Amino acid sequence: MARTRAPERTLLPGDEPLSLLRKDGSPVDDSPLAMPDDDVLVELHRRMVVGRRFDTQATALTKQGRLAVYPSSRGQEACEVGSVLALRPDDWLFPTYRDSVALVTRGVDPAETLTLLQGGWHLGYDPYEHRVGPQCTPLATNTLHAVGFAHAARLKGEDTAALVMLGDGATSEGDTHEALNFAGVWKAPVVFLVQNNGYAISVPMSKQSAAPSLAHKGIGYGVPSVLVDGNDVAAVYAVVREALVSGGPTLVEALTYRIEAHTNADDATRYRTSDEVAAWLDRDPVDRLEAYLTSRGLLDNERRAAVAAEAEDFAASVRAKMNADVVPSPDELFEHVYATTPAHLREQAAVLREELA
Amino acid sequence: MTAVTESQVSMAGALNRALADALAADPGVLVFGEDVGALGGVFRVTDGLAARFGDERVFDTPLAESGIVGTAIGMAMNGLRPVVEMQFDAFAYPAFEQITSHLAKLRNRTRGRVSLPVVIRVPYGGGIGGVEHHCDSSEAYYTHTPGLRVVTPGTPDDAYRLLRDSIDSPDPVIFLEPKRRYWAKGSLDQATSIGFDRALVRRTGRDVTLIAYGPMVATALETAEAAKEEGWDVEVVDLRSLAPFDDETVCASVRKTGRAVVVHEASGFGGYGAEVVARVTERCFHHLHAPVLRVTGFDIPYPPPKLEEHHLPSVDRILDAVARLQWDDEVVGVRGA
């Protein structure tokens, strides 16, 4: 993709979200964004289809008791996939609990992605192997980790940026504001991707913020801010890539929607209407890209079938891995609390071993 | 390390030297926080460091404690060794979530893959005439959190050594600096190292063990001197490491003396002293001639400066506790309590 770096980036987001593809998949003629290369678009499609299948598989696994809980990101695939594929190999991702599709897109093993939600341990993967921070459950705390990480990279002379994901609710947390402020002062290479899916569990945007948009929250901190159509994967990719290579911080608000409930334990019919959901289904990110790719001759039935088959294989491998019972070792309770296990924990480990003997 | 013995170095000076030596020894060490740059910290502990090491390694941050600790976590994940200052004890509370939910747990959550060598320096405690929110003793909050090391020096020499050890530690350390002792001078013998996790018998005695730490070490030593007039030979144990706890050194002392008083500035209820009493009682019961007592601050919010002398444990109050330890039923009054 062509690197377009404006000499001075404006702080103010536009009134309308930036986009490259309309709802029906037709291209936006006068978009200021550069359309990603064809091979990138094809890859974005493949990863979204696989990601969605992974998401539905994980949801099914909760019904089988294989996962303690699963927060679906169905409907948010353009954000999850578009932003992650925009990362350069050395860049880091700081995800939240809802970003499992982002993790598998980054190449994390699906079983390791789900370890947290499965209850086997708090984290399944090695953050350094994939350059992915631990999935963050407290909201917004990871924004500061991303800023610190990126600032350290700058101090070390590395051209590494950090992408931190957060939701609309997380923008109400203090840490988001401290992170934006630190990033602005330090000019840290961090992209804050706010996936505004309309609801913080049940609380709608109207009760979350009085700002004209969440992207406006960057202005006061001197952080350039962009409003993007979060169901347009080409636009999300273009915006996030440009932000990652900008050398400084960017706040990206991606307008999207979570089709499923907050988690499998939530009842979304209590706080939103089926008409609203239907309207968003009509803006489906996968359908939209498929329509565009088809019109461009980049996607035909054969290719579509091949991608679908890959997604099924992926789901089957997830099922196979998750159907194996995980029995974590109680000994591990006492490991990794400190670099070297202190005496009182060695004593407690011995007590537990005796109980289990 | 080269043996350098100097007399009359303040604790603040010893801490400053420890920071300077750590910055010189490891290019990954960073010092940051509020007013730590040009000003050199409100207690001047970071005096001259920015000028010597540059503003990429010693720098002022926006005024935001959660931001300071949260970014320190990210920097440590990226291979650096941040040493951050919280300025005052009660000002650290906005960072509490970052400390307890992330700093303390990331090694465990990642099953040892992420190491966070972060030191959080917290000037703590009272006795300086500070107004509200400047004099809290917050050790119980941190020691209750697995994954954190919590240490506090009682002397300039310990301040130097413990801070160097803390910066070298692969685990996060809450480094509590007794601010009323910043200007108290002592010798600095940088060659001495008794171990990061070890308590230290500061004064040997036969009759009673005073268990103290941080700001109360000096008060306990004063008490021991005063107790001589009463005919009591008092041993003083300086815990140094509040977590992990050195049961061995403490219990060896209590088994010898058979009597113990735990002293701290913080409120007693649910406080750190309760943990010490419990550990000593569980391990030394048959060696005890009396219940293990606590002398602590009252269970009140830290009082205004003109009343703090009534709140803080004094030599007299500790001597009273020692007197009660003679296990005269009428004095101790346990049965009627």
XYZ file of C-alpha atoms in Angstrom:
694
model
C 0.000 0.000 0.000
C 1.211 3.464 -0.798
C 2.390 5.305 2.281
C 0.638 8.609 2.508
C 1.871 10.714 5.342
C 0.544 14.206 5.581
C 3.116 16.675 6.921
C 0.739 17.810 9.612
C -2.151 15.683 10.687
C -5.303 17.408 11.731
C -6.602 16.653 15.205
C -10.259 16.926 14.333
C -12.128 13.909 12.992
C -14.504 14.402 10.102
C -18.243 14.642 10.587
C -18.774 11.438 8.640
C -16.802 8.237 9.135
C -14.104 7.638 6.548
C -14.879 4.783 4.222
C -13.750 3.079 1.051
C -16.685 0.778 0.422
C -20.346 1.642 0.610
C -22.884 -0.591 2.296
C -23.553 -2.398 -0.990
C -19.863 -2.916 -1.664
C -19.497 -0.225 -4.299
C -16.355 1.883 -3.910
C -16.469 5.406 -2.509
C -15.159 7.605 -5.291
C -13.848 10.561 -3.360
C -12.406 8.819 -0.299
C -9.216 10.415 1.030
C -8.052 6.907 1.894
C -6.005 4.752 -0.451
C -7.661 1.449 -1.348
C -5.500 -1.454 -0.126
C -3.814 -3.588 -2.767
C -5.830 -6.431 -4.262
C -3.852 -9.135 -2.504
C -4.436 -7.369 0.823
C -8.177 -7.189 0.114
C -8.297 -10.886 -0.720
C -6.442 -11.671 2.481
C -8.757 -9.424 4.510
C -11.684 -11.387 3.127
C -10.147 -14.749 3.911
C -9.311 -13.724 7.483
C -12.755 -12.270 8.107
C -14.481 -15.445 6.951
C -12.193 -17.628 9.044
C -12.528 -15.237 11.988
C -16.309 -15.287 11.844
C -16.358 -19.066 11.711
C -14.010 -19.160 14.680
C -16.346 -16.806 16.543
C -19.442 -18.930 15.922
C -17.474 -22.030 16.879
C -16.379 -20.453 20.149
C -19.967 -19.427 20.880
C -21.034 -23.030 20.288
C -18.315 -24.245 22.633
C -19.850 -22.242 25.489
C -23.111 -24.131 24.953
C -21.210 -27.386 25.258
C -19.610 -26.238 28.488
C -16.172 -26.127 26.921
C -15.729 -22.423 27.552
C -16.641 -20.641 30.778
C -17.709 -17.614 28.802
C -17.230 -16.134 25.337
C -17.664 -12.512 24.321
C -18.549 -12.611 20.644
C -17.225 -10.047 18.198
C -19.590 -11.063 15.408
C -20.234 -8.007 13.280
C -16.921 -6.452 14.282
C -14.749 -8.534 11.939
C -13.674 -5.522 9.919
C -12.173 -3.955 13.050
C -10.634 -7.163 14.336
C -9.106 -8.241 11.044
C -8.502 -4.923 9.304
C -6.492 -3.441 12.160
C -4.448 -6.564 12.849
C -3.476 -7.122 9.224
C -2.386 -3.477 9.156
C 0.236 -4.249 11.805
C 3.786 -4.574 10.565
C 5.633 -7.689 11.778
C 7.434 -5.874 14.606
C 4.401 -3.947 15.816
C 2.601 -5.007 18.968
C -1.057 -5.659 19.635
C -2.678 -4.987 23.028
C -6.110 -6.643 22.863
C -9.076 -6.937 25.212
C -11.148 -9.967 26.139
C -13.416 -9.447 23.113
C -10.594 -9.555 20.603
C -10.157 -13.296 20.118
C -10.643 -12.942 16.373
C -7.848 -10.368 16.355
C -5.613 -12.884 18.095
C -6.219 -15.734 15.656
C -5.730 -13.228 12.837
C -2.356 -12.372 14.372
C -1.508 -16.091 14.234
C -2.081 -17.095 17.840
C -3.147 -20.741 18.096
C -6.942 -20.800 18.627
C -6.639 -23.076 21.641
C -4.123 -20.679 23.169
C -6.414 -17.789 22.271
C -9.260 -19.407 24.212
C -7.245 -20.541 27.230
C -8.396 -17.500 29.234
C -12.056 -18.097 28.436
C -11.735 -21.828 28.861
C -10.512 -21.356 32.415
C -7.374 -23.447 32.045
C -5.161 -20.498 32.827
C -5.251 -16.726 32.549
C -3.286 -16.726 29.320
C -2.416 -19.365 26.773
C 0.164 -17.822 24.484
C 3.604 -16.307 24.743
C 3.229 -12.535 24.279
C 6.726 -12.222 22.846
C 6.220 -14.969 20.249
C 3.357 -13.156 18.548
C 3.979 -9.624 19.809
C 0.572 -9.671 21.426
C 0.031 -8.464 24.992
C -2.205 -10.425 27.340
C -5.903 -9.988 26.676
C -7.039 -7.308 29.079
C -10.176 -7.744 31.157
C -10.174 -4.537 33.240
C -11.222 -1.874 30.773
C -8.703 0.619 29.426
C -5.806 -0.389 31.642
C -4.010 -1.834 28.614
C -3.978 1.570 26.902
C -1.239 2.656 29.293
C 0.720 -0.532 28.736
C 0.646 0.144 25.013
C 1.827 3.721 25.490
C 4.669 2.615 27.748
C 5.639 -0.153 25.373
C 5.680 2.181 22.389
C 7.590 4.868 24.273
C 10.183 2.265 25.271
C 10.514 1.243 21.640
C 11.145 4.875 20.756
C 13.766 5.186 23.505
C 15.449 2.040 22.194
C 15.495 3.418 18.678
C 13.141 0.788 17.299
C 10.552 1.525 14.610
C 7.803 -0.299 16.468
C 4.260 0.918 16.964
C 1.582 -0.424 19.298
C -2.067 -0.980 18.492
C -4.323 -1.030 21.524
C -7.934 -2.104 21.263
C -10.662 -0.769 23.480
C -14.418 -0.461 23.435
C -16.729 2.519 23.710
C -17.280 1.891 27.421
C -13.531 1.921 28.049
C -13.324 5.516 26.833
C -15.139 6.507 30.034
C -12.385 5.018 32.186
C -9.696 7.316 33.531
C -6.857 5.269 32.126
C -7.958 5.996 28.564
C -7.549 9.693 29.265
C -4.217 9.311 31.006
C -2.997 7.148 28.146
C -4.090 9.634 25.493
C -2.435 12.422 27.454
C 0.833 10.542 27.914
C 0.817 9.494 24.268
C 0.217 13.067 23.177
C 2.992 14.488 25.345
C 5.466 11.749 24.445
C 4.324 11.551 20.823
C 4.364 7.811 21.342
C 3.669 5.640 18.286
C 0.379 4.189 19.522
C -2.908 3.636 17.768
C -5.947 3.607 20.039
C -8.612 1.657 18.168
C -11.978 2.295 19.797
C -14.404 -0.305 18.515
C -17.596 1.601 19.164
C -20.152 -1.167 18.988
C -22.899 0.946 20.497
C -23.167 -0.607 23.921
C -21.096 -1.106 27.054
C -22.869 -4.337 27.952
C -26.338 -2.738 28.088
C -25.513 0.954 28.350
C -25.931 2.787 25.053
C -23.629 5.479 23.704
C -26.120 8.197 24.636
C -25.533 7.387 28.300
C -21.808 6.840 27.852
C -20.617 10.121 26.441
C -21.935 13.534 25.482
C -19.105 14.083 23.004
C -20.015 14.551 19.320
C -18.000 11.393 18.683
C -15.544 9.309 20.679
C -12.890 10.374 18.196
C -13.340 13.887 19.531
C -11.803 12.691 22.770
C -8.355 12.770 21.206
C -8.448 16.473 20.436
C -7.918 17.723 23.965
C -4.833 15.587 24.272
C -3.263 16.697 21.015
C -3.801 13.264 19.535
C -4.901 13.226 15.879
C -8.243 11.510 15.706
C -10.044 9.687 12.948
C -13.610 8.469 12.608
C -13.876 5.424 10.376
C -16.639 3.106 9.221
C -15.903 0.088 11.383
C -17.793 -2.255 9.080
C -15.601 -1.319 6.121
C -12.519 -3.488 6.419
C -10.665 -1.710 3.623
C -11.102 1.618 5.401
C -10.125 0.220 8.810
C -6.990 -1.301 7.280
C -6.064 1.921 5.496
C -6.649 4.160 8.499
C -4.842 1.937 10.987
C -1.863 1.365 8.677
C -1.481 5.079 8.104
C -1.703 5.679 11.854
C 0.869 2.971 12.628
C 3.466 4.440 10.296
C 2.753 8.039 11.313
C 5.325 7.866 14.087
C 2.983 9.349 16.665
C -0.281 8.612 18.431
C -3.676 8.355 16.744
C -7.140 7.781 18.112
C -9.301 5.813 15.704
C -12.982 5.464 16.444
C -14.457 2.662 14.365
C -18.264 2.727 14.218
C -19.481 -0.845 14.313
C -21.973 -3.115 16.038
C -21.878 -6.285 18.079
C -24.480 -8.560 16.567
C -24.508 -10.997 19.458
C -25.003 -10.202 23.127
C -22.141 -8.938 25.325
C -21.355 -12.546 26.206
C -23.305 -15.771 26.122
C -24.467 -14.855 29.649
C -26.120 -11.619 28.506
C -29.649 -11.054 27.170
C -29.380 -8.299 24.587
C -33.133 -8.265 23.888
C -33.546 -6.401 27.184
C -31.841 -3.290 25.877
C -32.021 -3.215 22.084
C -34.551 -3.890 19.357
C -34.503 -6.481 16.628
C -34.977 -3.686 14.088
C -31.737 -2.147 15.220
C -29.909 -5.452 14.887
C -31.439 -6.024 11.454
C -30.261 -2.616 10.267
C -26.720 -3.489 11.234
C -26.923 -6.949 9.682
C -27.610 -5.058 6.492
C -24.202 -3.408 6.870
C -22.359 -6.685 7.288
C -18.602 -6.237 6.826
C -18.047 -9.618 5.173
C -20.902 -9.251 2.690
C -19.705 -5.785 1.827
C -16.186 -6.850 0.933
C -17.471 -9.914 -0.899
C -19.644 -7.723 -3.077
C -16.699 -5.506 -3.914
C -14.299 -8.366 -4.576
C -16.874 -10.087 -6.763
C -17.432 -6.931 -8.783
C -13.681 -6.654 -9.263
C -13.341 -10.284 -10.312
C -11.210 -11.025 -7.263
C -13.727 -13.435 -5.777
C -15.622 -16.168 -7.591
C -17.601 -19.169 -6.428
C -14.566 -21.394 -6.474
C -12.556 -19.016 -4.322
C -15.523 -18.470 -2.037
C -15.896 -22.211 -1.561
C -12.194 -22.607 -0.879
C -12.284 -19.933 1.819
C -15.408 -21.471 3.326
C -13.713 -24.862 3.404
C -10.667 -23.371 5.090
C -12.946 -21.798 7.692
C -14.634 -25.158 8.304
C -11.260 -26.849 8.697
C -10.226 -24.159 11.121
C -13.406 -24.619 13.149
C -12.895 -28.377 13.154
C -9.369 -27.960 14.485
C -10.682 -25.615 17.186
C -13.316 -28.200 18.167
C -10.761 -30.961 18.277
C -8.414 -28.968 20.454
C -11.137 -27.721 22.777
C -12.738 -31.143 23.148
C -9.622 -32.354 24.882
C -10.064 -31.907 28.614
C -7.596 -29.479 30.096
C -6.484 -30.359 33.588
C -4.154 -27.669 34.819
C -1.648 -28.751 37.419
C -2.373 -27.486 40.950
C 1.384 -27.169 41.405
C 1.285 -24.312 38.948
C -0.779 -22.281 41.407
C 2.402 -21.449 43.250
C 4.695 -20.983 40.283
C 5.204 -17.668 38.550
C 3.989 -15.577 41.461
C 7.564 -14.411 41.931
C 10.619 -15.122 39.786
C 11.837 -17.404 42.571
C 9.235 -19.111 44.719
C 9.550 -17.783 48.285
C 9.455 -19.995 51.370
C 5.843 -19.368 52.350
C 4.613 -20.411 48.898
C 6.791 -23.513 48.915
C 5.169 -24.419 52.236
C 1.658 -23.844 50.884
C 2.438 -25.900 47.783
C 3.555 -28.744 50.026
C 0.298 -28.544 52.004
C -1.757 -28.756 48.825
C 0.310 -31.645 47.483
C -0.299 -33.501 50.722
C -4.031 -32.817 50.489
C -4.080 -34.198 46.967
C -1.907 -37.228 47.697
C 31.173 -3.869 44.560
C 33.883 -1.640 45.904
C 33.716 -1.192 49.621
C 33.030 2.437 50.373
C 32.402 3.321 53.958
C 31.231 6.816 54.692
C 29.735 8.302 57.762
C 26.958 10.831 57.914
C 25.033 10.268 54.719
C 21.314 11.057 54.800
C 18.804 8.478 53.693
C 17.769 10.768 50.832
C 21.418 11.021 49.828
C 21.842 7.265 49.980
C 18.772 6.766 47.791
C 20.063 9.352 45.344
C 23.364 7.516 45.136
C 21.624 4.179 44.636
C 19.625 5.614 41.742
C 22.712 7.171 40.198
C 24.714 3.970 40.505
C 21.868 1.901 39.040
C 21.459 4.333 36.131
C 25.210 4.175 35.497
C 25.320 0.386 35.739
C 22.439 -0.443 33.392
C 21.328 1.644 30.395
C 17.878 0.041 30.683
C 17.170 1.734 34.017
C 14.830 4.735 33.780
C 13.703 7.107 36.522
C 10.461 8.981 36.048
C 7.497 10.461 37.844
C 6.211 13.840 38.941
C 8.826 16.572 39.476
C 11.745 14.150 39.462
C 13.596 16.009 36.688
C 14.725 19.608 37.076
C 13.368 19.872 40.608
C 15.008 16.634 41.704
C 11.865 15.412 43.438
C 9.996 17.164 46.223
C 12.322 15.410 48.667
C 15.331 15.869 46.331
C 15.901 12.143 46.102
C 16.405 12.431 42.326
C 18.499 15.597 42.597
C 20.952 15.990 39.714
C 20.027 12.751 37.974
C 18.355 14.347 34.947
C 21.344 16.620 34.406
C 23.729 13.697 34.615
C 21.812 11.038 32.699
C 19.677 13.100 30.327
C 15.975 13.614 29.995
C 15.398 10.376 28.101
C 16.397 8.393 31.187
C 15.277 10.680 33.996
C 12.163 12.605 33.165
C 9.001 14.269 34.393
C 5.654 12.808 33.428
C 2.187 14.262 33.294
C 0.644 14.393 36.751
C -1.134 11.043 36.700
C -0.191 8.143 38.927
C -2.081 5.429 37.067
C -0.388 6.674 33.912
C 3.023 6.510 35.524
C 2.614 2.925 36.711
C 0.700 1.781 33.618
C 3.345 3.091 31.235
C 6.070 1.655 33.457
C 4.439 -1.751 32.980
C 4.555 -1.330 29.199
C 8.160 -0.187 29.314
C 9.149 -3.156 31.453
C 7.379 -5.472 29.003
C 9.641 -3.940 26.386
C 12.812 -4.735 28.287
C 13.460 -1.610 30.360
C 13.744 -1.295 34.151
C 11.597 1.642 35.257
C 11.992 3.168 38.697
C 9.030 5.457 39.317
C 8.214 7.882 42.105
C 4.728 8.331 43.555
C 5.641 11.585 45.365
C 3.433 10.876 48.412
C 1.817 7.724 49.811
C -1.846 8.683 49.424
C -1.195 10.097 45.960
C -0.394 6.576 44.805
C -3.963 5.371 45.173
C -5.041 6.292 41.617
C -2.388 3.784 40.508
C -3.795 1.054 42.725
C -5.544 -0.812 39.910
C -2.435 -0.849 37.749
C -0.393 -2.069 40.712
C -2.729 -4.777 41.968
C -4.399 -5.956 38.753
C -1.425 -5.791 36.420
C 1.951 -5.090 37.967
C 1.506 -7.753 40.631
C -0.141 -10.339 38.410
C 1.382 -10.219 34.954
C 4.107 -12.746 35.703
C 1.467 -15.118 37.029
C -1.097 -14.429 34.291
C 1.505 -15.083 31.627
C 2.902 -18.109 33.451
C 6.317 -16.586 33.827
C 6.678 -15.305 30.289
C 6.417 -11.627 31.208
C 8.722 -10.292 33.864
C 8.115 -6.815 35.240
C 11.213 -5.394 36.928
C 9.493 -2.206 38.054
C 10.288 -0.335 41.252
C 7.657 1.998 42.680
C 9.168 4.380 45.199
C 6.578 5.602 47.692
C 7.572 8.170 50.341
C 5.312 7.051 53.187
C 4.341 7.682 56.758
C 4.028 10.747 58.934
C 6.025 12.782 61.373
C 6.891 15.590 58.984
C 4.014 17.956 59.719
C 2.381 17.206 56.417
C -1.231 18.058 55.705
C -3.856 15.463 54.836
C -3.101 12.775 52.234
C 0.646 13.243 52.728
C 1.262 10.875 55.637
C -0.423 7.531 54.992
C 1.199 4.228 55.797
C -0.082 2.091 52.959
C 1.981 -1.062 53.423
C -0.960 -3.339 54.244
C -2.555 -2.695 50.852
C 0.573 -3.753 49.031
C 1.671 -6.615 51.258
C -1.780 -8.147 50.863
C -1.158 -8.430 47.130
C 0.680 -11.580 46.024
C 3.276 -10.914 43.369
C 4.598 -7.719 44.886
C 7.736 -7.429 46.924
C 7.400 -4.753 49.575
C 10.508 -3.425 51.239
C 11.290 -0.468 53.465
C 14.640 0.728 54.774
C 15.227 1.938 58.291
C 18.735 3.346 57.766
C 20.680 5.108 54.973
C 22.806 2.037 54.422
C 19.748 -0.176 53.977
C 18.197 2.453 51.765
C 21.125 2.205 49.372
C 21.385 -1.575 49.369
C 17.652 -2.314 49.283
C 17.106 0.098 46.408
C 19.921 -1.407 44.364
C 18.517 -4.887 45.072
C 15.012 -3.697 44.201
C 16.136 -2.331 40.846
C 17.972 -5.573 40.121
C 14.931 -7.629 41.102
C 13.025 -9.376 38.304
C 9.857 -8.910 40.386
C 8.003 -5.643 40.926
C 8.928 -3.917 44.151
C 6.990 -1.421 46.226
C 9.793 0.539 47.801
C 8.446 2.395 50.825
C 10.626 5.312 51.890
C 10.046 6.517 55.475
C 9.904 10.202 54.733
C 10.486 11.321 58.322
C 13.882 9.588 58.110
C 14.974 11.147 54.805
C 17.264 13.565 56.593
C 18.486 11.239 59.333
C 22.136 10.470 58.758
C 24.040 7.294 59.135
C 27.001 5.435 57.744
C 26.957 4.092 54.230
C 28.820 0.862 53.780
C 27.987 -0.172 50.257
C 29.814 -3.445 50.566
C 27.314 -4.776 53.053
C 24.590 -6.985 51.690
C 22.628 -9.272 53.936
C 20.099 -10.380 51.355
C 17.062 -8.813 49.836
C 14.558 -10.979 51.724
C 16.137 -10.898 55.139
C 15.182 -9.148 58.325
C 18.048 -7.852 60.422
C 18.658 -7.894 64.141
C 19.620 -4.257 64.673
C 20.288 -4.612 68.369
C 20.629 -7.759 70.399
C 18.839 -8.230 73.706
C 17.640 -10.951 76.001
C 14.213 -10.003 77.379
C 11.949 -8.623 74.677
C 11.917 -8.402 70.870
C 10.705 -5.210 69.266
C 9.687 -5.892 65.667
C 9.757 -2.706 63.611
C 10.373 -1.435 60.113
C 10.927 1.749 58.161
C 10.239 4.876 60.214
C 9.820 2.924 63.460
C 13.258 1.307 63.446
C 14.870 4.401 64.928
C 12.051 4.750 67.461
C 12.432 1.100 68.451
C 16.165 1.563 68.953
C 15.496 4.633 71.103
C 13.024 2.601 73.112
C 15.592 -0.138 73.617
C 18.027 2.410 75.046
C 15.371 3.853 77.323
C 14.347 0.364 78.445
C 17.813 -0.247 79.817
C 16.940 2.111 82.655
C 13.979 -0.116 83.455
C 16.269 -3.104 83.503
C 15.013 -4.617 80.266
C 17.407 -5.907 77.660
C 15.571 -5.282 74.398
C 16.317 -6.821 71.002
C 15.260 -4.901 67.883
C 14.448 -6.669 64.634
C 14.186 -4.516 61.499
C 11.991 -6.399 59.023
C 13.335 -4.569 55.904
C 11.326 -6.915 53.668
C 7.635 -6.782 54.565
C 6.782 -9.217 51.771
C 8.029 -11.850 51.518
C 8.352 -12.130 55.287
C 11.473 -13.467 56.954
C 9.958 -15.867 59.488
C 13.344 -17.352 60.265
C 15.052 -14.244 61.623
C 11.973 -12.983 63.433
C 11.142 -16.302 65.051
C 14.724 -16.953 66.076
C 14.632 -13.698 68.006
C 11.232 -14.285 69.596
C 12.112 -17.832 70.620
C 15.136 -16.398 72.363
C 13.366 -13.579 74.200
C 9.916 -15.120 74.610
C 8.267 -11.716 74.333
C 7.514 -9.502 71.366
C 5.970 -6.168 70.436
C 5.220 -5.212 66.844
C 5.413 -1.499 66.134
C 4.127 0.432 63.142
C 2.657 3.825 62.308
C -0.277 2.500 60.299
C -3.633 1.830 61.932
C -3.714 -1.431 63.799
C -7.064 -2.873 62.710
C -6.520 -5.258 59.810
C -3.014 -3.896 59.640
C 0.350 -5.382 58.820
C 1.133 -5.945 62.491
C -1.722 -8.439 62.718
C 0.069 -10.598 60.153
C 3.299 -10.402 62.122
C 1.547 -11.318 65.372
C -0.207 -14.234 63.724
C 2.968 -15.592 62.170
C 4.929 -15.277 65.397
C 2.151 -16.849 67.469
C 1.703 -19.763 65.072
C 5.388 -20.520 65.001
C 6.597 -19.603 68.499
C 3.630 -20.295 70.781
C 5.433 -22.554 73.184
C 8.275 -20.072 73.517
C 6.048 -17.167 74.406
C 5.695 -15.899 77.962
C 3.088 -13.339 77.004
C 0.813 -12.439 74.116
C 2.493 -10.686 71.232
C 1.402 -7.068 71.414
C 1.027 -4.332 68.859
C 1.785 -0.667 69.192
C 0.344 1.110 66.179
C -1.283 4.298 65.075
C -4.906 4.658 66.175
C -7.682 3.378 63.914
C -8.396 6.809 62.538
C -7.646 8.663 59.331
C -4.201 10.202 59.610
C -4.632 13.243 61.854
C -3.724 16.857 61.139
C -0.106 17.884 61.846
C -0.808 19.455 65.225
C -2.218 16.175 66.520
C 0.038 13.642 64.817
C 2.358 13.305 67.819
C -0.555 11.738 69.710
C -1.181 9.253 66.917
C 2.314 8.062 66.147
C 3.830 5.334 68.313
C 6.196 6.971 70.769
C 8.995 5.636 72.934
C 6.713 5.928 75.967
C 3.887 4.024 74.348
C 6.230 1.239 73.282
C 7.765 1.136 76.766
C 4.267 0.743 78.203
C 3.718 -2.263 75.964
C 7.019 -3.735 77.039
C 5.904 -3.320 80.626
C 2.678 -5.172 79.938
C 4.734 -8.036 78.542
C 5.985 -8.906 81.989
C 2.813 -10.966 82.196
C 1.402 -9.727 85.388
C -2.235 -10.728 85.014
C -3.465 -7.492 86.521
C -1.394 -5.417 84.129
C -2.065 -7.424 80.993
C -5.688 -8.037 81.808
C -6.146 -10.656 79.165
C -8.661 -12.741 81.093
C -10.934 -9.815 81.729
C -10.583 -8.281 78.268
